[in-house]
Amino acid sequence: MLTVKYIQELSLREQHMTMRKLRFRQFTLQILLALILLLSAIYLYVDSSSNVTANDIAKVAAVNKSNSSKINKSNVPTIGSFKFGMFSDEPFVGKDEKKIDAKLNIVGWFVHWNESMQSNKLKNACSFGYVPEITWETWVRAKGVDGNSNILNEIVDGKYDKKINDDIDSISKSCTDKTVLIRLNHEMETAPNEPNRYYPWQGNPEMYIKAWKHIVNISRKKNKNIKYIWSPNRGNMYTSLYYPGEKNVDFVGLTLNHHGEIEHEFTTFQSFYEPNKTVIESFNKPIIISETAFTDTGNPADKAAWIDSMFSYVQSNKKITAVVWFNSVKAMRYDTSPESIQAFKDNLKQINTGGK
């Protein structure tokens, strides 16, 4: 009886072991299948969203190579010593200057093609000795790609020549013999044919360049004091595809807005700028950080430290000639805390007095 019972128990154990092995194998296969499906979905998403061909990649490489050899440094303009400015929605910036105890050099704002360039802000900026930095956006209908998808072709075809001429005349009238910076159709650097575009001037490098040249050619004939900032959002593999050429660009700009999505990401300005450095500085143009800010994280010391790192880095990098702080979003403003304001005060005092 013992022998029979032992054999029965042994058989039962073997059955349990077999079932466990089968369940483990089944579980393993399910995990592998899930991973395969996930990787396939990622591949299909990336492939369908970018529509990038081998020819696109080769074109990028060729453009980058030509940029490094064709730049004529004698054409590089200057706006003098390092400049600091801020975006402002107000016609006057006196209250902001009072807070930071320093005079701004540059005042920035946005103008889209549904509105006139002429404004009290433009007149005041030039009258009181500021350099305007105007982000000129070629929206002609409600903001969004759908209603503006053909805007670049329409610009090249001359449909908006009167609009361009009128706006340049407005600048000339309000800012006679004054330098004005135009940041035209910024943050353009998406993959060619990218379907998920935010701006209507993204996704078609060839037409972007043609439209840029058309606008700049009209502008240069009317007012040589208007300087153009070509200002991507990142220095990535597609950025150079949109470069309009040395003679059509005065400054290279860059947007560096720290949105704080990932904790401890880009804890210094340097760590944010340098991944873009190779591409952005390859054009041998003076650099303007044409829009930058740090989103308030709830810890004022984080923002103050980032501001300190920004001023420290831009003073050590002589290619950076100006920085313009973005104030159009409340959490990004310069004055979100006393610590943030003090950081601006201390750094601007050091710059303006030479550390004395």
Coordinates of C-alpha atoms in Angstrom, one line a residue:
M1 CA 0.0 0.0 0.0
L2 CA 2.9 2.4 0.8
T3 CA 4.5 1.7 -2.5
V4 CA 1.3 2.4 -4.4
K5 CA 0.6 5.6 -2.3
Y6 CA 4.2 6.8 -2.9
I7 CA 3.8 6.2 -6.7
Q8 CA 0.5 8.1 -6.7
E9 CA 2.0 11.1 -4.8
L10 CA 5.0 11.1 -7.2
S11 CA 2.7 11.1 -10.2
L12 CA 0.6 13.9 -8.7
R13 CA 3.7 16.0 -8.1
E14 CA 4.8 15.4 -11.7
Q15 CA 1.4 16.6 -12.9
H16 CA 1.7 19.8 -10.8
M17 CA 5.2 20.4 -12.1
T18 CA 4.0 19.9 -15.6
M19 CA 1.1 22.3 -15.1
R20 CA 3.5 24.9 -13.6
K21 CA 5.8 24.6 -16.6
L22 CA 3.0 25.0 -19.0
R23 CA 1.6 28.0 -17.2
F24 CA 5.1 29.6 -17.1
R25 CA 5.6 29.0 -20.8
Q26 CA 2.2 30.4 -21.6
F27 CA 2.9 33.5 -19.5
T28 CA 6.3 33.9 -21.2
L29 CA 4.7 33.7 -24.6
Q30 CA 2.1 36.2 -23.7
I31 CA 4.8 38.7 -22.5
L32 CA 6.8 38.2 -25.7
L33 CA 3.7 38.7 -27.8
A34 CA 2.9 41.9 -25.9
L35 CA 6.4 43.2 -26.5
I36 CA 6.3 42.4 -30.2
L37 CA 3.0 44.2 -30.5
L38 CA 4.3 47.2 -28.6
L39 CA 7.5 47.4 -30.7
S40 CA 5.4 47.1 -33.9
A41 CA 3.1 49.8 -32.8
I42 CA 6.0 52.1 -32.0
Y43 CA 7.7 51.4 -35.4
L44 CA 4.4 52.0 -37.3
Y45 CA 3.8 55.2 -35.4
V46 CA 7.3 56.6 -36.0
D47 CA 7.3 55.5 -39.6
S48 CA 3.9 57.0 -40.4
S49 CA 4.4 60.2 -38.4
S50 CA 7.7 61.3 -39.9
N51 CA 7.5 60.1 -43.5
V52 CA 11.2 60.6 -43.7
T53 CA 13.0 59.0 -46.6
A54 CA 16.6 58.1 -47.2
N55 CA 16.8 61.0 -49.6
D56 CA 15.7 63.4 -46.8
I57 CA 18.4 62.1 -44.5
A58 CA 21.0 62.5 -47.3
K59 CA 19.8 66.0 -48.0
V60 CA 20.2 67.0 -44.3
A61 CA 23.8 65.7 -44.3
A62 CA 24.6 67.6 -47.5
V63 CA 23.2 70.8 -46.1
N64 CA 25.1 70.5 -42.9
K65 CA 28.3 69.8 -44.7
S66 CA 27.9 72.9 -47.0
N67 CA 27.1 75.1 -44.1
S68 CA 30.4 74.4 -42.5
S69 CA 32.4 75.5 -45.6
K70 CA 30.4 78.3 -47.2
I71 CA 29.9 80.8 -44.3
N72 CA 31.5 84.2 -44.8
K73 CA 32.2 85.5 -41.4
S74 CA 32.7 89.0 -42.6
N75 CA 28.9 89.2 -43.1
V76 CA 28.2 88.5 -39.4
P77 CA 26.3 91.5 -38.0
T78 CA 26.5 92.7 -34.4
I79 CA 24.2 94.6 -32.0
G80 CA 27.1 95.6 -29.7
S81 CA 27.6 94.3 -26.2
F82 CA 25.5 91.6 -24.7
K83 CA 21.8 92.5 -24.7
F84 CA 19.0 91.3 -22.4
G85 CA 15.3 91.7 -23.0
M86 CA 11.9 90.4 -22.1
F87 CA 8.6 89.7 -23.9
S88 CA 5.9 92.1 -22.8
D89 CA 2.2 92.4 -23.5
E90 CA 2.2 96.0 -22.3
P91 CA 3.0 99.1 -24.3
F92 CA 5.5 100.2 -21.6
V93 CA 8.0 98.0 -19.6
G94 CA 8.8 100.5 -16.9
K95 CA 7.2 98.4 -14.1
D96 CA 9.2 95.4 -15.1
E97 CA 12.4 97.4 -15.1
K98 CA 11.7 98.7 -11.7
K99 CA 11.2 95.2 -10.3
I100 CA 14.6 94.0 -11.6
D101 CA 16.3 97.3 -11.1
A102 CA 17.7 97.4 -14.6
K103 CA 16.9 98.8 -18.0
L104 CA 16.0 96.3 -20.7
N105 CA 17.8 96.4 -24.0
I106 CA 15.2 94.4 -26.0
V107 CA 11.4 94.2 -25.8
G108 CA 9.7 91.3 -27.5
W109 CA 6.2 90.6 -28.7
F110 CA 4.2 88.6 -31.3
V111 CA 2.5 89.9 -34.4
H112 CA 0.5 87.7 -36.7
W113 CA -0.7 88.6 -40.2
N114 CA -4.3 89.1 -39.0
E115 CA -3.1 92.3 -37.4
S116 CA -1.2 95.4 -38.4
M117 CA 2.5 95.8 -37.5
Q118 CA 1.7 99.4 -36.5
S119 CA 1.1 99.7 -32.7
N120 CA 1.9 102.0 -29.7
K121 CA 4.2 99.2 -28.5
L122 CA 6.3 99.5 -31.7
K123 CA 6.4 103.3 -31.5
N124 CA 7.2 103.3 -27.7
A125 CA 9.9 100.7 -28.0
C126 CA 11.9 102.7 -30.6
S127 CA 11.1 106.1 -29.0
F128 CA 12.5 105.0 -25.6
G129 CA 15.6 103.3 -26.9
Y130 CA 14.7 99.6 -26.9
V131 CA 15.5 97.2 -29.7
P132 CA 12.2 95.5 -30.7
E133 CA 12.2 91.7 -31.3
I134 CA 9.0 91.0 -33.2
T135 CA 8.0 87.4 -33.7
W136 CA 6.3 87.8 -37.1
E137 CA 3.9 84.8 -37.7
T138 CA 2.3 84.3 -41.1
W139 CA -1.2 83.3 -39.8
V140 CA -3.7 84.9 -42.1
R141 CA -6.8 83.1 -40.7
A142 CA -7.7 81.7 -37.3
K143 CA -4.6 80.2 -35.7
G144 CA -4.1 76.6 -36.8
V145 CA -2.7 74.7 -39.7
D146 CA -5.9 73.8 -41.5
G147 CA -6.9 77.3 -42.6
N148 CA -3.3 78.3 -43.4
S149 CA -1.9 75.2 -45.0
N150 CA -1.2 76.9 -48.3
I151 CA 0.3 80.1 -46.9
L152 CA 3.9 79.6 -48.0
N153 CA 2.9 79.0 -51.6
E154 CA 0.6 82.1 -51.5
I155 CA 3.5 84.2 -50.1
V156 CA 5.8 83.1 -52.9
D157 CA 3.1 83.8 -55.5
G158 CA 2.9 87.4 -54.3
K159 CA -0.6 87.3 -52.7
Y160 CA 0.6 89.1 -49.6
D161 CA 3.1 91.5 -51.1
K162 CA 0.9 94.5 -50.1
K163 CA 0.7 93.2 -46.5
I164 CA 4.5 92.8 -46.3
N165 CA 5.2 96.2 -47.8
D166 CA 2.7 97.9 -45.5
D167 CA 4.1 96.3 -42.4
I168 CA 7.7 97.1 -43.3
D169 CA 6.6 100.7 -44.0
S170 CA 5.1 100.8 -40.5
I171 CA 8.4 99.7 -39.0
S172 CA 10.3 102.4 -41.0
K173 CA 7.8 105.1 -39.9
S174 CA 7.9 104.2 -36.2
C175 CA 11.6 103.2 -35.9
T176 CA 13.5 105.6 -38.3
D177 CA 17.2 104.6 -38.5
K178 CA 16.7 102.2 -35.6
T179 CA 17.6 98.5 -35.5
V180 CA 14.5 96.2 -35.4
L181 CA 14.8 92.4 -35.0
I182 CA 12.2 90.3 -36.8
R183 CA 11.9 86.7 -35.7
L184 CA 10.1 85.3 -38.8
N185 CA 8.1 82.1 -38.7
H186 CA 10.0 80.6 -35.8
E187 CA 10.2 76.9 -34.6
M188 CA 10.0 75.4 -38.0
E189 CA 12.2 72.4 -37.7
T190 CA 9.9 69.4 -38.1
A191 CA 10.6 66.3 -40.3
P192 CA 9.6 66.8 -43.9
N193 CA 6.0 66.0 -44.5
E194 CA 5.3 65.7 -40.8
P195 CA 1.5 65.4 -40.4
N196 CA 1.3 66.5 -36.8
R197 CA 2.3 70.1 -37.3
Y198 CA 1.6 73.0 -35.0
Y199 CA 2.5 75.8 -37.4
P200 CA 1.6 76.1 -41.1
W201 CA 5.1 77.0 -42.0
Q202 CA 6.4 73.6 -40.7
G203 CA 6.9 70.4 -42.8
N204 CA 8.0 71.8 -46.1
P205 CA 11.6 73.1 -46.0
E206 CA 11.7 74.0 -49.7
M207 CA 8.7 76.3 -49.6
Y208 CA 9.7 77.6 -46.2
I209 CA 12.9 78.9 -47.6
K210 CA 11.3 80.3 -50.7
A211 CA 8.7 82.2 -48.6
W212 CA 11.5 83.5 -46.3
K213 CA 13.6 84.8 -49.2
H214 CA 10.5 86.4 -50.7
I215 CA 9.7 88.4 -47.5
V216 CA 13.4 89.3 -46.8
N217 CA 14.0 90.5 -50.4
I218 CA 11.1 92.9 -50.1
S219 CA 12.2 94.0 -46.7
R220 CA 15.8 94.6 -47.6
K221 CA 14.9 96.9 -50.5
K222 CA 12.9 99.1 -48.1
N223 CA 14.7 99.1 -44.8
K224 CA 18.2 97.7 -44.2
N225 CA 17.9 98.3 -40.5
I226 CA 15.6 95.4 -40.1
K227 CA 17.5 92.3 -39.1
Y228 CA 16.1 88.8 -39.4
I229 CA 16.4 86.1 -36.8
W230 CA 16.1 82.5 -38.1
S231 CA 14.9 80.8 -34.9
P232 CA 14.3 77.1 -34.6
N233 CA 13.1 75.4 -31.5
R234 CA 15.9 72.7 -31.5
G235 CA 19.1 72.0 -33.2
N236 CA 18.2 68.5 -34.6
M237 CA 18.9 66.6 -37.8
Y238 CA 16.1 68.5 -39.7
T239 CA 17.0 72.0 -38.6
S240 CA 19.5 72.7 -41.4
L241 CA 17.0 71.8 -44.0
Y242 CA 15.1 75.0 -43.3
Y243 CA 18.1 77.3 -43.3
P244 CA 17.4 80.1 -45.8
G245 CA 21.1 80.8 -46.5
E246 CA 23.8 83.1 -45.2
K247 CA 22.7 86.3 -47.0
N248 CA 19.1 85.9 -45.9
V249 CA 19.7 85.5 -42.2
D250 CA 21.3 88.0 -39.8
F251 CA 21.0 86.1 -36.5
V252 CA 20.4 82.5 -35.5
G253 CA 17.9 82.3 -32.7
L254 CA 16.8 79.4 -30.4
T255 CA 13.8 78.8 -28.2
L256 CA 14.7 77.2 -24.9
N257 CA 11.6 77.1 -22.7
H258 CA 11.9 74.8 -19.7
H259 CA 8.4 73.4 -19.1
G260 CA 9.3 71.2 -16.1
E261 CA 7.7 68.0 -17.4
I262 CA 10.4 65.8 -16.1
E263 CA 11.9 66.3 -12.6
H264 CA 15.5 67.4 -12.7
E265 CA 15.6 67.5 -16.5
F266 CA 18.0 70.2 -17.7
T267 CA 18.8 71.5 -14.2
T268 CA 21.1 74.1 -15.7
F269 CA 20.8 76.3 -18.8
Q270 CA 24.0 74.8 -20.1
S271 CA 22.6 71.3 -20.1
F272 CA 19.6 72.6 -22.0
Y273 CA 21.6 74.5 -24.6
E274 CA 24.5 72.3 -25.4
P275 CA 22.6 69.4 -27.1
N276 CA 21.6 72.0 -29.7
K277 CA 25.0 73.7 -29.8
T278 CA 26.6 71.9 -32.7
V279 CA 23.8 72.6 -35.2
I280 CA 22.9 76.1 -33.9
E281 CA 26.5 77.4 -33.9
S282 CA 27.4 75.7 -37.2
F283 CA 26.1 78.7 -39.2
N284 CA 28.7 81.0 -37.7
K285 CA 26.1 83.7 -37.0
P286 CA 25.7 85.5 -33.7
I287 CA 23.2 83.6 -31.5
I288 CA 20.1 85.2 -29.9
I289 CA 18.3 83.1 -27.3
S290 CA 15.1 84.6 -28.7
E291 CA 12.7 83.0 -26.3
T292 CA 13.6 81.3 -23.0
A293 CA 12.0 80.8 -19.6
F294 CA 11.7 78.4 -16.7
T295 CA 8.4 77.1 -15.5
D296 CA 7.8 77.6 -11.8
T297 CA 8.1 74.2 -10.1
G298 CA 6.8 75.3 -6.7
N299 CA 10.4 75.5 -5.4
P300 CA 11.6 79.0 -6.0
A301 CA 15.2 78.0 -5.5
D302 CA 15.1 75.8 -8.6
K303 CA 14.1 78.7 -10.9
A304 CA 16.6 81.1 -9.3
A305 CA 19.4 78.6 -9.7
W306 CA 18.5 78.1 -13.4
I307 CA 18.4 81.9 -14.0
D308 CA 21.9 82.1 -12.4
S309 CA 23.1 79.3 -14.6
M310 CA 21.7 81.0 -17.7
F311 CA 23.5 84.3 -17.1
S312 CA 26.7 82.5 -16.2
Y313 CA 26.7 80.4 -19.4
V314 CA 25.7 83.1 -21.9
Q315 CA 28.5 85.3 -20.6
S316 CA 31.0 82.5 -21.1
N317 CA 29.8 81.7 -24.6
K318 CA 30.8 84.7 -26.7
K319 CA 28.7 83.6 -29.7
I320 CA 25.5 84.3 -27.7
T321 CA 24.8 88.0 -28.1
A322 CA 21.4 88.4 -26.5
V323 CA 18.8 86.6 -24.4
V324 CA 15.0 87.4 -24.4
W325 CA 12.9 86.1 -21.5
F326 CA 9.5 84.8 -22.3
N327 CA 6.7 86.3 -20.1
S328 CA 3.6 85.3 -22.0
V329 CA 2.8 82.3 -19.7
K330 CA 2.2 83.1 -16.1
A331 CA 4.2 80.2 -14.6
M332 CA 7.2 81.2 -16.8
R333 CA 7.3 84.9 -16.0
Y334 CA 10.4 86.4 -14.5
D335 CA 8.6 87.5 -11.3
T336 CA 7.0 84.2 -10.1
S337 CA 8.8 84.6 -6.8
P338 CA 11.0 87.0 -4.8
E339 CA 13.9 84.6 -5.4
S340 CA 13.4 84.7 -9.1
I341 CA 13.3 88.5 -9.2
Q342 CA 16.4 88.7 -7.0
A343 CA 18.3 86.4 -9.4
F344 CA 17.6 88.7 -12.2
K345 CA 18.6 91.8 -10.1
D346 CA 21.9 90.2 -9.1
N347 CA 22.9 89.0 -12.5
L348 CA 22.0 92.1 -14.4
K349 CA 23.8 94.3 -11.9
Q350 CA 26.9 92.2 -12.3
I351 CA 26.6 92.5 -16.1
N352 CA 25.9 96.2 -16.1
T353 CA 28.6 97.1 -13.6
G354 CA 31.2 94.6 -14.7
G355 CA 31.0 92.9 -11.4
K356 CA 31.8 96.0 -9.4

